[in-house]
Coordinates of C-alpha atoms in Angstrom, one line a residue:
X1 CA -81.0 -13.4 73.1
X2 CA -79.4 -16.8 73.7
X3 CA -80.9 -19.9 76.1
X4 CA -79.9 -20.0 79.3
X5 CA -80.3 -22.7 80.6
X6 CA -82.3 -26.3 80.3
X7 CA -85.0 -26.3 82.9
X8 CA -86.7 -29.3 84.4
X9 CA -83.4 -30.8 85.5
X10 CA -82.8 -31.7 81.5
X11 CA -79.4 -32.3 80.5
X12 CA -77.5 -31.5 77.9
X13 CA -77.9 -35.1 77.0
X14 CA -81.1 -35.4 77.0
X15 CA -81.4 -32.8 74.9
X16 CA -78.9 -34.1 71.5
X17 CA -81.2 -37.8 71.8
X18 CA -84.5 -38.4 70.6
X19 CA -86.5 -36.0 72.3
X20 CA -84.7 -33.3 71.3
X21 CA -87.5 -31.3 70.1
X22 CA -90.1 -32.0 72.2
X23 CA -87.1 -31.1 75.7
X24 CA -86.2 -27.7 73.5
X25 CA -89.0 -26.5 72.7
X26 CA -90.0 -26.7 76.4
X27 CA -86.7 -25.2 77.3
X28 CA -87.0 -22.5 74.3
X29 CA -90.2 -21.0 76.4
X30 CA -89.3 -21.1 79.9
X31 CA -86.1 -19.1 78.8
X32 CA -88.0 -16.8 77.0
X33 CA -90.0 -16.6 80.6
X34 CA -86.7 -16.1 82.2
X35 CA -85.2 -12.9 79.9
X36 CA -88.7 -11.4 79.9
X37 CA -88.4 -10.8 83.5
X38 CA -85.3 -10.4 83.6
X39 CA -84.1 -8.0 80.7
X40 CA -85.6 -4.8 79.0
X41 CA -87.0 -5.2 75.6
X42 CA -89.1 -3.8 72.8
X43 CA -92.7 -4.3 73.8
X44 CA -93.6 -4.4 70.1
X45 CA -91.4 -6.8 69.2
X46 CA -91.5 -10.5 68.6
X47 CA -89.7 -13.8 69.3
X48 CA -88.7 -16.4 65.9
X49 CA -87.5 -19.0 68.2
X50 CA -87.0 -23.2 67.0
X51 CA -84.9 -26.0 66.9
X52 CA -82.6 -27.4 63.9
X53 CA -81.6 -30.9 63.7
X54 CA -80.6 -33.0 61.8
X55 CA -82.8 -35.6 60.2
X56 CA -82.4 -37.8 63.0
X57 CA -82.9 -35.6 65.9
X58 CA -79.1 -34.7 66.8
X59 CA -78.7 -30.8 67.1
X60 CA -76.5 -29.0 64.6
X61 CA -74.5 -26.6 66.6
X62 CA -73.5 -23.0 64.2
X63 CA -76.2 -22.8 61.8
X64 CA -76.7 -19.7 60.7
X65 CA -80.6 -18.9 60.5
X66 CA -81.5 -15.7 59.2
X67 CA -85.4 -13.8 59.6
X68 CA -86.0 -11.4 56.6
X69 CA -87.6 -9.0 54.8
X70 CA -87.0 -7.6 51.4
X71 CA -85.4 -4.2 53.6
X72 CA -84.2 -5.9 56.3
X73 CA -82.9 -8.8 57.8
X74 CA -81.0 -10.1 61.4
X75 CA -79.4 -13.0 61.2
X76 CA -78.7 -15.2 64.1
X77 CA -76.5 -19.4 64.9
X78 CA -77.4 -21.9 66.7
X79 CA -76.3 -23.2 70.2
X80 CA -75.4 -26.2 71.7
X81 CA -78.2 -27.6 72.0
X82 CA -79.0 -26.6 67.8
X83 CA -81.9 -24.1 69.9
X84 CA -81.8 -20.1 68.1
X85 CA -83.7 -17.3 68.9
X86 CA -84.6 -14.2 66.3
X87 CA -85.8 -10.6 68.1
X88 CA -87.4 -9.4 65.4
X89 CA -90.6 -6.4 64.4
X90 CA -93.9 -8.3 64.6
X91 CA -94.1 -8.8 60.4
X92 CA -94.3 -11.8 57.9
X93 CA -90.5 -13.0 57.7
X94 CA -88.4 -15.4 54.8
X95 CA -86.6 -17.7 57.4
X96 CA -83.3 -20.2 56.1
X97 CA -80.6 -21.6 57.7
X98 CA -78.0 -22.3 56.3
X99 CA -75.4 -24.5 58.1
X100 CA -71.8 -26.2 56.5
X101 CA -72.2 -30.0 55.1
X102 CA -76.1 -29.7 54.8
X103 CA -78.2 -29.4 52.9
X104 CA -79.7 -25.2 53.1
X105 CA -83.8 -25.1 54.3
X106 CA -86.5 -21.5 54.2
X107 CA -89.5 -21.6 55.1
X108 CA -92.1 -18.2 55.8
X109 CA -93.7 -17.2 58.5
X110 CA -95.8 -14.8 60.4
X111 CA -94.5 -13.6 63.3
X112 CA -97.6 -11.3 65.2
X113 CA -97.8 -13.2 68.5
X114 CA -95.0 -12.7 70.6
X115 CA -93.0 -15.7 70.2
X116 CA -93.1 -18.2 67.2
X117 CA -92.2 -21.6 66.3
X118 CA -89.8 -22.6 63.2
X119 CA -88.1 -25.5 63.3
X120 CA -85.7 -27.0 61.0
X121 CA -84.5 -31.3 60.2
X122 CA -81.8 -30.6 57.8
X123 CA -80.5 -33.3 55.6
X124 CA -76.9 -34.7 55.9
X125 CA -75.0 -33.6 52.4
X126 CA -72.2 -32.8 50.9
X127 CA -73.6 -30.1 47.3
X128 CA -70.8 -27.8 45.6
X129 CA -73.3 -26.0 45.1
X130 CA -73.5 -24.5 48.6
X131 CA -69.9 -24.5 49.2
X132 CA -68.1 -21.5 50.1
X133 CA -65.7 -19.9 47.3
X134 CA -63.0 -20.8 50.2
X135 CA -64.3 -24.6 50.2
X136 CA -64.1 -24.4 46.5
X137 CA -60.7 -23.4 45.9
X138 CA -58.8 -25.5 48.6
X139 CA -59.9 -28.7 45.0
X140 CA -58.4 -27.1 42.2
X141 CA -54.6 -27.7 42.6
X142 CA -51.9 -25.0 42.5
X143 CA -50.3 -25.2 38.6
X144 CA -50.4 -22.8 36.1
X145 CA -53.9 -23.0 35.2
X146 CA -55.0 -23.1 39.1
X147 CA -53.7 -20.3 39.1
X148 CA -54.8 -18.7 36.2
X149 CA -58.6 -19.1 37.4
X150 CA -57.7 -17.9 40.6
X151 CA -55.3 -14.9 40.2
X152 CA -57.6 -13.7 37.2
X153 CA -61.3 -14.5 38.7
X154 CA -60.7 -14.1 42.1
X155 CA -60.3 -10.8 41.6
X156 CA -63.6 -9.9 41.8
X157 CA -65.7 -12.7 43.4
X158 CA -65.2 -16.2 44.6
X159 CA -65.1 -19.5 42.5
X160 CA -68.6 -20.0 44.5
X161 CA -69.6 -17.8 41.5
X162 CA -67.5 -19.7 39.0
X163 CA -69.9 -22.4 40.0
X164 CA -73.2 -21.1 38.3
X165 CA -72.1 -21.8 35.0
X166 CA -70.2 -25.3 35.8
X167 CA -70.3 -27.0 33.0
X168 CA -69.2 -25.3 30.4
X169 CA -66.9 -25.8 27.2
X170 CA -64.3 -24.2 26.5
X171 CA -66.0 -22.5 23.9
X172 CA -69.3 -21.9 25.9
X173 CA -66.9 -20.1 28.1
X174 CA -65.3 -18.6 25.9
X175 CA -68.5 -17.2 24.5
X176 CA -69.6 -16.3 28.1
X177 CA -66.3 -14.7 29.4
X178 CA -66.6 -11.5 27.0
X179 CA -69.9 -10.4 28.0
X180 CA -70.0 -12.1 31.7
X181 CA -71.0 -8.4 34.0
X182 CA -74.1 -7.9 31.2
X183 CA -72.7 -4.0 31.3
X184 CA -73.4 -3.4 35.2
X185 CA -69.7 -3.7 35.8
X186 CA -66.9 -2.7 33.9
X187 CA -66.1 -5.7 31.8
X188 CA -63.0 -7.1 32.3
X189 CA -61.5 -7.1 28.5
X190 CA -59.1 -9.3 27.1
X191 CA -56.9 -10.9 24.4
X192 CA -57.8 -14.1 22.4
X193 CA -54.4 -15.1 23.9
X194 CA -55.3 -14.7 27.2
X195 CA -59.3 -16.0 26.7
X196 CA -58.7 -19.2 25.1
X197 CA -55.9 -20.1 28.1
X198 CA -58.7 -19.1 30.5
X199 CA -61.5 -20.5 28.8
X200 CA -59.6 -23.5 28.7
X201 CA -57.5 -23.9 32.1
X202 CA -62.5 -23.3 33.2
X203 CA -63.3 -26.0 31.5
X204 CA -60.7 -28.6 32.7
X205 CA -61.6 -27.7 36.7
X206 CA -65.4 -26.9 35.6
X207 CA -66.3 -28.3 32.2
X208 CA -68.4 -31.1 32.0
X209 CA -65.1 -34.1 32.7
X210 CA -64.2 -32.0 36.1
X211 CA -63.2 -34.4 39.0
X212 CA -66.1 -32.2 41.1
X213 CA -67.8 -30.0 39.6
X214 CA -69.1 -32.2 36.1
X215 CA -72.5 -32.2 36.2
X216 CA -72.3 -35.9 37.1
X217 CA -69.0 -35.7 38.6
X218 CA -69.4 -37.2 42.5
X219 CA -69.1 -34.3 45.0
X220 CA -66.1 -34.5 47.5
X221 CA -65.6 -36.2 50.3
X222 CA -66.7 -34.0 54.3
X223 CA -63.2 -35.3 55.3
X224 CA -61.5 -33.3 52.0
X225 CA -63.1 -29.9 52.5
X226 CA -61.4 -28.5 54.9
X227 CA -63.9 -26.5 56.3
X228 CA -63.8 -24.9 60.6
X229 CA -66.1 -25.4 63.1
X230 CA -67.3 -22.0 64.1
X231 CA -66.2 -20.9 67.3
X232 CA -68.3 -20.5 70.4
X233 CA -67.7 -17.4 70.5
X234 CA -69.3 -16.6 67.2
X235 CA -73.0 -18.5 68.4
X236 CA -73.3 -14.9 70.3
X237 CA -73.6 -12.8 67.6
X238 CA -75.3 -10.8 65.5
X239 CA -75.8 -9.8 62.1
X240 CA -78.2 -6.5 60.7
X241 CA -78.7 -6.4 57.0
X242 CA -79.9 -3.1 55.7
X243 CA -80.8 -3.1 51.3
X244 CA -80.0 0.6 50.2
X245 CA -83.0 2.5 47.9
X246 CA -80.5 0.5 44.8
X247 CA -81.0 -3.1 46.3
X248 CA -78.8 -5.9 43.9
X249 CA -77.6 -2.4 41.3
X250 CA -75.8 -0.7 44.2
X251 CA -72.9 -2.8 45.1
X252 CA -72.0 -1.4 48.2
X253 CA -68.3 -2.0 48.5
X254 CA -67.1 0.4 51.3
X255 CA -68.7 1.8 54.7
X256 CA -67.3 4.5 56.6
X257 CA -68.4 6.2 59.6
X258 CA -68.9 9.3 60.7
X259 CA -67.4 7.9 64.7
X260 CA -65.2 5.1 62.9
X261 CA -61.7 4.5 62.8
X262 CA -61.5 3.5 59.3
X263 CA -58.0 5.6 56.9
X264 CA -58.2 7.5 60.2
X265 CA -54.5 7.5 61.6
X266 CA -53.7 7.0 65.0
X267 CA -54.1 9.4 67.5
X268 CA -57.6 10.0 65.8
X269 CA -60.4 11.0 68.2
X270 CA -63.6 10.9 67.9
X271 CA -66.1 13.9 69.2
X272 CA -68.1 11.2 71.0
X273 CA -71.0 14.1 70.6
X274 CA -71.3 13.1 67.0
X275 CA -74.4 11.4 65.6
X276 CA -73.0 7.8 63.9
X277 CA -73.8 7.5 60.3
X278 CA -72.7 5.1 58.4
X279 CA -71.9 6.8 54.7
X280 CA -70.8 4.5 51.9
X281 CA -70.5 4.1 48.1
X282 CA -72.0 2.0 45.4
X283 CA -69.1 1.2 43.5
X284 CA -70.5 0.0 39.9
X285 CA -74.3 1.5 40.6
X286 CA -74.8 2.7 36.5
X287 CA -71.0 2.1 34.0
X288 CA -69.6 3.6 31.1
X289 CA -68.9 6.7 30.2
X290 CA -73.2 7.4 29.9
X291 CA -74.0 6.4 33.8
X292 CA -74.1 7.9 36.8
X293 CA -72.8 6.8 40.4
X294 CA -73.6 7.1 43.9
X295 CA -72.5 7.3 47.7
X296 CA -74.7 6.9 50.3
X297 CA -75.8 7.7 54.4
X298 CA -77.7 6.0 56.6
X299 CA -79.0 6.5 59.8
X300 CA -78.7 3.4 62.2
X301 CA -81.5 5.3 64.4
X302 CA -84.3 5.7 62.0
X303 CA -82.5 3.6 59.0
X304 CA -83.3 6.1 56.4
X305 CA -81.2 6.1 53.6
X306 CA -79.8 9.3 51.8
X307 CA -78.0 9.5 48.5
X308 CA -76.1 12.2 46.7
X309 CA -74.9 11.6 43.5
X310 CA -71.2 12.5 41.8
X311 CA -71.7 12.2 39.2
X312 CA -67.6 10.5 38.4
X313 CA -69.1 7.1 37.2
X314 CA -67.3 5.4 40.1
X315 CA -67.1 5.6 43.9
X316 CA -64.8 3.3 45.9
X317 CA -63.6 3.7 48.8
X318 CA -64.9 7.0 51.0
X319 CA -62.9 8.4 54.3
X320 CA -64.5 11.3 56.9
X321 CA -62.4 13.9 58.1
X322 CA -62.3 15.5 61.5
X323 CA -64.8 18.2 59.5
X324 CA -67.0 15.9 58.9
X325 CA -66.3 15.8 55.3
X326 CA -66.4 12.7 53.4
X327 CA -63.9 12.2 51.1
X328 CA -64.1 9.3 47.9
X329 CA -61.6 8.3 45.3
X330 CA -63.1 8.1 41.8
X331 CA -62.0 4.7 40.3
X332 CA -62.8 4.2 37.5
X333 CA -60.9 3.9 34.4
X334 CA -60.3 5.5 30.7
X335 CA -63.1 8.5 32.0
X336 CA -60.8 11.0 31.8
X337 CA -58.0 12.5 34.5
X338 CA -58.2 11.3 37.9
X339 CA -60.6 12.2 40.9
X340 CA -61.6 12.7 44.4
X341 CA -64.8 13.4 45.4
X342 CA -65.9 15.8 48.6
X343 CA -69.3 15.8 50.0
X344 CA -69.7 17.4 53.5
X345 CA -71.5 15.0 55.9
X346 CA -73.5 17.9 57.1
X347 CA -74.6 20.1 54.0
X348 CA -74.7 17.9 52.1
X349 CA -72.6 19.6 49.5
X350 CA -70.5 18.5 46.4
X351 CA -67.1 19.5 45.0
X352 CA -64.5 17.9 42.8
X353 CA -60.9 18.2 42.9
X354 CA -58.9 17.0 39.7
X355 CA -55.6 16.0 39.6
X356 CA -54.2 17.1 36.3
X357 CA -52.0 15.0 34.3
X358 CA -53.2 11.7 36.0
X359 CA -55.9 9.8 34.5
X360 CA -58.2 8.2 36.4
X361 CA -58.0 5.1 38.5
X362 CA -58.1 6.6 42.0
X363 CA -58.3 4.3 45.0
X364 CA -58.5 3.3 48.6
X365 CA -57.9 7.3 50.3
X366 CA -56.7 7.6 54.1
X367 CA -56.2 10.7 56.5
X368 CA -52.8 11.4 57.7
X369 CA -52.8 13.6 60.7
X370 CA -53.0 17.1 59.6
X371 CA -55.6 16.4 57.9
X372 CA -54.2 15.9 53.9
X373 CA -55.4 12.5 52.3
X374 CA -54.0 10.5 50.4
X375 CA -54.8 7.8 48.1
X376 CA -54.0 4.6 46.1
X377 CA -53.4 4.3 41.9
X378 CA -54.8 0.1 41.1
X379 CA -57.0 1.0 38.5
X380 CA -55.2 4.2 36.9
X381 CA -54.7 3.2 33.4
X382 CA -51.6 3.0 32.4
X383 CA -51.0 2.1 35.8
X384 CA -48.5 3.6 38.0
X385 CA -46.3 3.1 40.6
X386 CA -47.3 5.9 42.3
X387 CA -48.6 7.5 45.2
X388 CA -50.6 10.6 45.2
X389 CA -51.3 13.1 47.9
X390 CA -53.5 16.2 48.0
X391 CA -53.6 19.2 50.7
X392 CA -57.0 19.3 52.0
X393 CA -56.3 22.9 52.9
X394 CA -54.2 23.9 49.4
X395 CA -56.7 21.5 47.5
X396 CA -52.7 21.2 45.8
X397 CA -51.9 17.5 44.2
X398 CA -48.9 16.1 44.5
X399 CA -47.4 12.6 43.0
X400 CA -44.8 10.2 45.3
X401 CA -42.9 7.9 42.7
X402 CA -42.3 4.2 43.9
X403 CA -39.5 2.4 41.2
X404 CA -40.5 -1.0 40.6
X405 CA -38.7 -3.8 38.4
X406 CA -38.8 -3.8 34.1
X407 CA -40.4 -7.6 34.6
X408 CA -42.7 -9.2 37.2
X409 CA -41.2 -11.0 40.0
X410 CA -41.6 -14.9 39.8
X411 CA -44.9 -16.0 41.9
X412 CA -46.0 -12.6 41.8
X413 CA -50.6 -12.4 41.0
X414 CA -49.4 -10.2 37.2
X415 CA -47.4 -13.9 37.4
X416 CA -49.8 -15.8 37.3
X417 CA -53.0 -13.7 35.1
X418 CA -50.2 -13.7 32.0
X419 CA -50.0 -17.0 29.5
X420 CA -47.6 -16.0 27.1
X421 CA -46.1 -13.6 27.2
X422 CA -49.8 -11.5 27.2
X423 CA -48.6 -8.9 29.5
X424 CA -51.7 -6.6 28.6
X425 CA -55.9 -7.3 29.1
X426 CA -57.8 -4.4 27.5
X427 CA -58.0 -0.8 28.1
X428 CA -60.6 -1.6 31.1
X429 CA -60.3 -3.7 34.0
X430 CA -57.1 -4.6 33.2
X431 CA -54.5 -5.0 36.5
X432 CA -51.6 -6.9 35.5
X433 CA -49.4 -3.5 35.6
X434 CA -47.7 -1.8 39.0
X435 CA -49.9 0.2 40.7
X436 CA -50.2 1.0 44.5
X437 CA -53.6 -0.8 46.6
X438 CA -54.3 0.7 49.8
X439 CA -52.2 3.1 51.4
X440 CA -52.0 3.8 55.5
X441 CA -50.1 6.1 57.7
X442 CA -48.4 5.7 60.7
X443 CA -47.6 8.0 63.9
X444 CA -44.1 10.2 62.4
X445 CA -45.9 10.6 59.7
X446 CA -44.0 7.7 57.0
X447 CA -46.9 6.1 54.1
X448 CA -47.2 2.7 54.0
X449 CA -48.4 1.5 50.4
X450 CA -49.3 -2.0 49.2
X451 CA -49.0 -3.8 46.3
X452 CA -51.4 -6.0 44.8
X453 CA -49.7 -6.9 41.5
X454 CA -46.8 -7.8 42.8
X455 CA -46.9 -8.2 47.4
X456 CA -44.4 -5.7 48.0
X457 CA -45.2 -3.3 50.8
X458 CA -43.1 0.6 50.0
X459 CA -42.6 2.7 53.0
X460 CA -42.2 6.6 52.1
X461 CA -41.1 9.7 53.5
X462 CA -43.1 13.1 53.2
X463 CA -40.0 14.2 54.1
X464 CA -38.1 13.4 51.7
X465 CA -39.7 11.3 49.2
X466 CA -37.2 8.7 50.3
X467 CA -38.8 4.9 48.9
X468 CA -38.7 2.2 51.5
X469 CA -39.4 -2.0 50.5
X470 CA -40.6 -4.4 52.2
X471 CA -41.6 -7.9 50.3
X472 CA -42.7 -10.6 52.1
X473 CA -41.9 -14.2 51.3
X474 CA -44.1 -16.2 49.5
X475 CA -47.3 -13.9 49.0
X476 CA -48.3 -13.0 44.6
X477 CA -50.5 -9.6 46.0
X478 CA -51.4 -7.4 48.7
X479 CA -55.0 -5.9 49.1
X480 CA -55.6 -4.4 53.2
X481 CA -52.6 -2.7 54.3
X482 CA -53.5 -1.1 58.1
X483 CA -50.5 0.9 60.7
X484 CA -52.3 0.0 63.9
X485 CA -51.4 2.2 67.2
X486 CA -47.5 0.6 68.2
X487 CA -47.0 1.6 64.3
X488 CA -47.1 -2.9 63.7
X489 CA -47.7 -2.9 59.1
X490 CA -50.8 -5.7 58.6
X491 CA -51.5 -6.2 55.1
X492 CA -53.6 -8.7 53.7
X493 CA -51.9 -12.1 51.8
X494 CA -55.2 -12.1 49.8
X495 CA -54.0 -15.0 47.2
X496 CA -51.9 -17.7 49.8
X497 CA -54.7 -16.7 52.1
X498 CA -52.9 -15.5 55.4
X499 CA -52.2 -12.1 57.6
X500 CA -49.5 -11.1 58.0
X501 CA -47.5 -8.9 60.3
X502 CA -44.8 -6.1 59.5
X503 CA -42.3 -5.0 62.7
X504 CA -40.8 -1.9 60.5
X505 CA -38.6 -1.9 63.3
X506 CA -36.7 -5.1 62.2
X507 CA -38.0 -5.5 59.4
X508 CA -39.3 -9.4 59.8
X509 CA -42.6 -10.4 59.2
X510 CA -45.1 -13.2 60.9
X511 CA -47.3 -14.9 58.5
X512 CA -50.8 -15.6 60.4
X513 CA -52.6 -18.8 59.1
X514 CA -56.9 -18.4 59.8
X515 CA -59.2 -21.1 60.2
X516 CA -60.5 -21.0 56.7
X517 CA -58.1 -22.3 54.9
X518 CA -58.8 -20.7 51.6
X519 CA -59.7 -17.1 53.7
X520 CA -59.0 -14.1 51.5
X521 CA -57.8 -10.5 53.7
X522 CA -59.4 -8.0 52.1
X523 CA -59.8 -4.7 54.6
X524 CA -58.4 -3.8 57.7
X525 CA -59.0 -2.2 60.9
X526 CA -58.2 -2.4 64.3
X527 CA -60.5 -2.2 67.0
X528 CA -58.1 0.6 69.3
X529 CA -59.9 -0.1 71.9
X530 CA -58.9 -4.0 72.8
X531 CA -56.6 -3.7 69.5
X532 CA -58.2 -6.3 68.2
X533 CA -57.4 -6.7 64.3
X534 CA -60.6 -7.3 61.9
X535 CA -60.8 -8.1 58.7
X536 CA -63.0 -8.7 55.5
X537 CA -62.3 -12.6 54.4
X538 CA -64.1 -12.3 50.5
X539 CA -64.4 -15.6 49.4
X540 CA -64.3 -17.4 53.0
X541 CA -67.2 -14.8 54.1
X542 CA -66.8 -14.1 56.7
X543 CA -65.5 -10.7 58.8
X544 CA -62.5 -12.1 60.8
X545 CA -61.8 -11.0 64.6
X546 CA -57.3 -12.1 65.6
X547 CA -56.5 -11.0 69.0
X548 CA -53.1 -10.2 68.6
X549 CA -52.2 -11.4 72.3
X550 CA -53.9 -15.0 71.4
X551 CA -52.6 -15.2 68.1
X552 CA -56.3 -16.2 67.7
X553 CA -59.1 -15.5 65.0
X554 CA -62.2 -16.0 65.7
X555 CA -64.1 -16.2 61.7
X556 CA -67.9 -15.1 62.2
X557 CA -69.7 -16.8 58.8
X558 CA -72.5 -14.1 56.9
X559 CA -74.6 -14.3 54.1
X560 CA -74.4 -15.5 50.6
X561 CA -73.0 -13.1 48.4
X562 CA -71.3 -11.4 50.2
X563 CA -68.0 -10.7 48.9
X564 CA -67.2 -7.9 51.6
X565 CA -64.3 -4.8 51.3
X566 CA -63.5 -2.8 53.3
X567 CA -64.9 -2.8 56.5
X568 CA -65.1 0.2 59.9
X569 CA -65.8 -0.3 63.4
X570 CA -67.8 2.4 65.6
X571 CA -67.3 3.3 69.4
X572 CA -69.6 0.9 70.3
X573 CA -67.3 -2.2 68.8
X574 CA -70.0 -3.3 66.1
X575 CA -68.3 -3.9 63.1
X576 CA -70.2 -2.4 59.5
X577 CA -68.9 -3.8 56.2
X578 CA -71.0 -3.4 53.2
X579 CA -72.7 -6.8 51.2
X580 CA -71.2 -6.3 47.9
X581 CA -73.1 -8.8 45.2
X582 CA -76.6 -8.5 47.5
X583 CA -76.5 -4.6 47.4
X584 CA -76.8 -4.6 51.7
X585 CA -75.2 -3.2 54.2
X586 CA -74.4 -4.8 57.8
X587 CA -73.3 -4.7 60.7
X588 CA -72.0 -7.5 63.4
X589 CA -72.1 -7.1 67.1
X590 CA -70.1 -9.7 68.7
X591 CA -71.8 -9.8 71.3
X592 CA -75.2 -10.1 73.5
X593 CA -78.3 -8.4 71.5
X594 CA -81.6 -8.2 72.3
X595 CA -82.4 -5.4 70.4
X596 CA -85.3 -5.8 67.3
X597 CA -84.0 -6.1 63.9
X598 CA -85.6 -3.0 63.5
X599 CA -83.5 -1.0 65.3

């Protein structure tokens, strides 16, 4: 719900003055009474509402307000007059507010009455520990050491995560890095040469004497941080978050819906009667040869989770075919042959299919028009510049090879990560080698693949095996790739922070700069009903919508540390995604939403 208007003849200017709290309290109360008479609602719902101002009494617009319990939460945004409203089920909630340029605040409240007042007064201040990763990155120079940090650290998380250890010396970094995952993820293995170079670079930009991030350093001025204002459309949005049984250990990676669009080619028709279920992978739930891994489903109506043991050690990304089979790529390298795992979403039956002769490291799968599975090879050991195919009827695999140059191109992501000829970082977690990252299939059945390590797009003709290459200018590496319903190829310029489009007919590229200058587009999907392009912005902490007709972006801020990866859109136009480091699944409703947080 949003405030409908200001009662009693009050205007926005009056609400922005010294009387803001008293006036807006009356405004919000009156609006709630109006909505209660005109809009349907769940009788069990209650409303937390309030006003967010700065210490001078000025309204704070676009603040993210989150009401949370241990299992779920709901997020809304403050309006132009500083007011907010959150419709929730009765209970005790931790209410927090986050706004750029202010210190955050939180309060615990027992929401049992019809309405509950929770107001916040925020202190204006730049706190470097509260900057998003995209903001931190733009403060690091694009020199050799800066690129080494960005190319290594942003591969998995963002530079806000590096801030947790700011003030470390090179020796302290060298001790921390080889054990930083603490067994919760595959630990990157560094050569001594690479470890020394990375530790020295981290000390330079995050150590005791760094310009902005040393313990005693003055924070950057507000105008040095290019943090965009929240768009007006965002103020209508609602985000619901749900915590799986595994909680923080789940590492929710990729979300796929039974009625969604992820990985399904144009022309794929979803049965309108199919129940909307959310399926997701929990990459890194338990790592290592002695561990296990699970995928899970979530029913948005009953809010029930169900887990399925797959025993592949890392389930990366999945896709659901027309028969309701959930195909998952087994991504953890160094643990035997490559695998696809299939979970029948109707019966729960699980089968594994082994690609003999290919070492494990399968990545993101997609479907073609015939319902066969194509999947990429990022993380395979040794890395192979190939695309893999699985015929779901014959249950047979096939590989398609992509010729690659003998040396890493200058300025590529792989080139960034090299130091003094250090081309191999170890047997696990290595990325500086050729492989394919994600795949999409066009209306003619051509297969398009991205390369993270060199910023290349390859087109494969399955009937002949012929490969065509497209090299976008000044793009170090590409993660997500998507062929839309018009056969345009959209891709993620992950390290230089653009959304890109390739016109296959002309071979020309067009690059689009998001409002967040340090944005890192990851998974990309098209909402075919509207033509909107949605992507997960990992380091910008956004779910972002791009309108190809107007060429306008809308960035929806999400909870940190979210690190969203691959996402999906349901038939209602809601965007589902995973919050990788916080272990949650979430759904963004871009429009007006008056339903309960318990739905």
